[in-house]
Coordinates of C-alpha atoms and ligand atoms in Angstrom, one line a residue:
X250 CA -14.9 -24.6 2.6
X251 CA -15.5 -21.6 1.1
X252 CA -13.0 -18.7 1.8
X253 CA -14.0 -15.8 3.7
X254 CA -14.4 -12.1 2.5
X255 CA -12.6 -9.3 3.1
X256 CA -13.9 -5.9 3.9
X257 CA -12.5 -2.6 4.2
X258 CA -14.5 -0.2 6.0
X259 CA -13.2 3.6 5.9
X260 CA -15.0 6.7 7.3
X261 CA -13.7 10.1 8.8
X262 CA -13.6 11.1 12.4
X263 CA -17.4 11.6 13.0
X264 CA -18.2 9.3 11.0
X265 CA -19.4 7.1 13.9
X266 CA -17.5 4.2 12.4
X267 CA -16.2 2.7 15.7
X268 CA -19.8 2.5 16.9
X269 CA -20.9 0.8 13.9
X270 CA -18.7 -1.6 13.8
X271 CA -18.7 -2.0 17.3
X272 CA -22.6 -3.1 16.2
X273 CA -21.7 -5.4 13.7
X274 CA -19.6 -7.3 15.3
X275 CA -22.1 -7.9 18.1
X276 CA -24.5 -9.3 16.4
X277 CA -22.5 -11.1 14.3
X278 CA -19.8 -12.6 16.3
X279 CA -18.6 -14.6 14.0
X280 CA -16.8 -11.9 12.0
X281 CA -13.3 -10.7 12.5
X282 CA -12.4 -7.4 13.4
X283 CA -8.4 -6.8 12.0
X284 CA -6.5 -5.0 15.4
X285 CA -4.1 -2.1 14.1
X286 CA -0.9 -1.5 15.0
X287 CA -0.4 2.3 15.8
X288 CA 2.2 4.8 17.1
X289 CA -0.5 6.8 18.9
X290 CA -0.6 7.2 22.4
X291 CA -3.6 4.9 23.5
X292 CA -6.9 7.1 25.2
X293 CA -7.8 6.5 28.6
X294 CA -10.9 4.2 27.2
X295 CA -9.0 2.1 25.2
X296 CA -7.3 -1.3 25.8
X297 CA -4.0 -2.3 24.2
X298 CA -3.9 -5.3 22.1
X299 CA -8.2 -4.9 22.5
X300 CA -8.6 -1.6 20.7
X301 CA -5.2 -1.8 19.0
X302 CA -1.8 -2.9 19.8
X303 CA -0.3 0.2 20.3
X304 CA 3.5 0.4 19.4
X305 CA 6.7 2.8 19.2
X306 CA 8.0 3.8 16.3
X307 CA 11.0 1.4 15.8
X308 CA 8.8 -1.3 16.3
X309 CA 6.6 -0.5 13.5
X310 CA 9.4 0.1 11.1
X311 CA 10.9 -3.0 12.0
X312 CA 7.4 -4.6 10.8
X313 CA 7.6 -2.9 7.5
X314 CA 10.7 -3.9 6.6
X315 CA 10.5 -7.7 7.3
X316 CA 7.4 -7.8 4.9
X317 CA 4.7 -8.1 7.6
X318 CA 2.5 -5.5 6.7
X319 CA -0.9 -5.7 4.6
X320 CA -0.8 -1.7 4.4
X321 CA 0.1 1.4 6.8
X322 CA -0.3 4.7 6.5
X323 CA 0.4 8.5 8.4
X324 CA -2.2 9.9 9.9
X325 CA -1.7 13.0 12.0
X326 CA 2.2 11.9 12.3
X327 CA 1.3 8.7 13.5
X328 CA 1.9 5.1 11.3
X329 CA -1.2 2.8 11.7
X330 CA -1.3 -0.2 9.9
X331 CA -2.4 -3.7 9.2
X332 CA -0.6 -7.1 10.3
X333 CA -0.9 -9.7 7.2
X334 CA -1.7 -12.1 10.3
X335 CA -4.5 -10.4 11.7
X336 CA -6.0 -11.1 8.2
X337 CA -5.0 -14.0 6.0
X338 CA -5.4 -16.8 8.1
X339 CA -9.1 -15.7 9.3
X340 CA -10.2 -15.5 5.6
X341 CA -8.6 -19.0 4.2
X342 CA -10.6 -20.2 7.6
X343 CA -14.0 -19.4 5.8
X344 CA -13.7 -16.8 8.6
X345 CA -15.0 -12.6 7.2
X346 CA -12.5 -9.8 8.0
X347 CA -13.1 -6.4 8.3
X348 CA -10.6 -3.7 8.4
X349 CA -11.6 -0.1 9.8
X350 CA -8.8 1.6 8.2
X351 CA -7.9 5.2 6.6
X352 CA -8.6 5.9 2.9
X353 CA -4.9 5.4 2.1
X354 CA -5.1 1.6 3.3
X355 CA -7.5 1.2 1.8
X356 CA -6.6 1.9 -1.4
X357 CA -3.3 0.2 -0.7
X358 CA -5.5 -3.0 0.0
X359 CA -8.1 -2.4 -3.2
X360 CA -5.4 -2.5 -5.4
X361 CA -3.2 -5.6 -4.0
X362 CA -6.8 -7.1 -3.7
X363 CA -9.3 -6.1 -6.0
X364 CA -11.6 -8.4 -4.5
X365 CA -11.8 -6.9 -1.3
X366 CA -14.9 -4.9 -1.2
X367 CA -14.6 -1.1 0.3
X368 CA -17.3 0.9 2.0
X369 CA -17.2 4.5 3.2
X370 CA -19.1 5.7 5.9
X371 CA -19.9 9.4 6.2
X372 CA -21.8 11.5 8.4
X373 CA -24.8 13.0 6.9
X374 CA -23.2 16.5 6.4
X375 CA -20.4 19.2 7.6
X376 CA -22.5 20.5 10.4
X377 CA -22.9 17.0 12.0
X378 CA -19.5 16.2 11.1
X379 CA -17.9 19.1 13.2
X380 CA -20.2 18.5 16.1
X381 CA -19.6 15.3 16.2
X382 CA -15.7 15.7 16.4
X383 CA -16.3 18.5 19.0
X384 CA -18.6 16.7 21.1
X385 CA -15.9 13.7 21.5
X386 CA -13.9 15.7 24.0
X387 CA -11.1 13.8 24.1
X388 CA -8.8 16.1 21.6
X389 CA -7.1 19.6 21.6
X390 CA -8.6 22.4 19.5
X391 CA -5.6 21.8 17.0
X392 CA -6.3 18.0 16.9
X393 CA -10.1 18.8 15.8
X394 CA -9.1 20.8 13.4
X395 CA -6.2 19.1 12.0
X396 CA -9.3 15.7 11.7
X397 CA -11.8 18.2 10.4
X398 CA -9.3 18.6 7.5
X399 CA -8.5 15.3 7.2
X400 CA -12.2 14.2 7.2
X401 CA -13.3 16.5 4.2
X402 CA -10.1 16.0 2.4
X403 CA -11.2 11.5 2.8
X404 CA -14.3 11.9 1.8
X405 CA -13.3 13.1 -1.5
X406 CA -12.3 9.8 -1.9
X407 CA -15.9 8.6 -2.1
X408 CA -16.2 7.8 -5.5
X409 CA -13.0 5.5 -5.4
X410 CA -15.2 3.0 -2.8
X411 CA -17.5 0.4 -4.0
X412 CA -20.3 1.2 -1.4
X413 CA -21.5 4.5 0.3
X414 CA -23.3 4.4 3.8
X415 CA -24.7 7.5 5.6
X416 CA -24.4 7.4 9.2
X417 CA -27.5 9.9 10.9
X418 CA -27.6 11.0 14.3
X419 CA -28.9 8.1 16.2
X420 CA -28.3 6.0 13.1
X421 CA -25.2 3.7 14.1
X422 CA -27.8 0.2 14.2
X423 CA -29.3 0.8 11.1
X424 CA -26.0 1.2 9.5
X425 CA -24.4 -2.1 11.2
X426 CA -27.8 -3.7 9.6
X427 CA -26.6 -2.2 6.1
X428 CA -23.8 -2.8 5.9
X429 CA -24.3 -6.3 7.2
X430 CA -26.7 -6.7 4.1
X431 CA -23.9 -5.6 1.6
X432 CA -21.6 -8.6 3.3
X433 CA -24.6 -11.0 2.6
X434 CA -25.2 -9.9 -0.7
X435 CA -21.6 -10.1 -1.4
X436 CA -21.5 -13.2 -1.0
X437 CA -24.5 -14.0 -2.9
X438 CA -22.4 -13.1 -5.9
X439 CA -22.3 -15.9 -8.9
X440 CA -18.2 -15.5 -8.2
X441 CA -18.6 -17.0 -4.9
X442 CA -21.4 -19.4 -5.3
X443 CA -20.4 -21.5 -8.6
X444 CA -19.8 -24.9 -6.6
X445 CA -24.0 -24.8 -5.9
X446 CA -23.3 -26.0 -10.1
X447 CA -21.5 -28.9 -8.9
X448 CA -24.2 -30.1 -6.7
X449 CA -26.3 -30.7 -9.5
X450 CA -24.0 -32.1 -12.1
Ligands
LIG1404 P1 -8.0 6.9 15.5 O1 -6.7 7.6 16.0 O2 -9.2 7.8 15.6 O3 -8.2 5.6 16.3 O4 -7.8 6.5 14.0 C1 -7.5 7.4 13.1 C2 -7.7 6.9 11.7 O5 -6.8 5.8 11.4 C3 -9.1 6.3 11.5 O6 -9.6 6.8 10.2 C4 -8.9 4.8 11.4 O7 -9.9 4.2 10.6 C5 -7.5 4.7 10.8 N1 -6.9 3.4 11.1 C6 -7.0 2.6 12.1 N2 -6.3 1.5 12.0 C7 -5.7 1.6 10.8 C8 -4.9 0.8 10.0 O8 -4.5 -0.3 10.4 N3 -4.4 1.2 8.8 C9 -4.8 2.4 8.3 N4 -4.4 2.8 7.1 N5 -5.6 3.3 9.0 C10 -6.1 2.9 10.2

């Protein structure tokens, strides 16, 4: 069987990426979504060990030093990070992965695993970007500011990612449906396909 692919999708706040994916995955049910560990406080719409599995501090250290981390990263003084078992097994069972991580994971990942194919997601432009953060209502003024920042400071990491996808108001569906389309392609590669050779030896 063929091994599965793994697929790093980054984006900013306001990027819409949790809807997107939220869209992919829908339709195509058959993908895996990684759950990150996180030191952040869970929001009220989010479900632990759903959303992510939300951890203290000690516990996450105690994960990076016994080796069981794919990658982690601060963001806004919190770790997040991704559980080598939320990902290897999936993929050797034919099975896709996607993470939705941070640019620094992301990198992290790309350069244990160049094969791992990287995305960014951005909203169309600054305007949308802060309206969109705003419009969330679920942070403090120094929050949105402090993810603002952040955002404008990631996307500068563009050029590093192997894809680019522009997420427009209203536009989350046709981005799942894109970015679903890069997956298939993907895996059109000659890389993955050689053993159709086989079948007519
Ligand atoms: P949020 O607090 O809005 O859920 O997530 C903040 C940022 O952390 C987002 O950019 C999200 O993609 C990123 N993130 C979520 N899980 C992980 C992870 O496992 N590793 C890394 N590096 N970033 C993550």
């Amino acid at each position: 069987m063929d091994k599965g692919l793994l697929f790093i999708i980054s984006g900013p706040a306001g990027s819409g990426k949790g809807t997107v994916v939220k869209s992919i995955l829908k339709k195509h049910p058959e993908i895996k979504l990684s759950i990150s560990m996180t030191t952040r406080q869970p929001r009220p719409i989010e479900t632990p060990n759903v959303d992510y599995y939300f951890v203290t501090k000690e516990f996450f250290q105690d994960k990076i030093e016994n080796n069981e981390m794919l990658e982690y990263a601060d963001y806004n003084g919190n770790y997040y990070g991704t559980l080598k078992s939320e990902v290897f097994d999936s993929l050797e069972n034919g099975r896709d992965v996607i993470l939705e991580i941070e640019v620094d994971g992301a990198m992290q990942v790309k350069a244990a695993n160049p094969e791992a194919i990287t995305i960014m997601l951005t909203p169309p432009d600054s305007q949308t970007l802060e309206s969109r953060l705003r419009g969330r209502g679920t942070e403090t003024e120094e929050n949105i500011l402090k993810r603002l920042n952040k955002a404008k400071i990631e996307i500068t990491f563009l050029p590093k990612y192997d894809y680019s996808v522009i997420n427009e108001d209203g536009g989350a569906d046709a981005c799942a449906d894109l970015i679903y389309s890069i997956m298939q392609a993907e895996h059109s590669k000659t890389v993955h396909t050689k053993s159709i050779i086989k079948k007519f030896e």
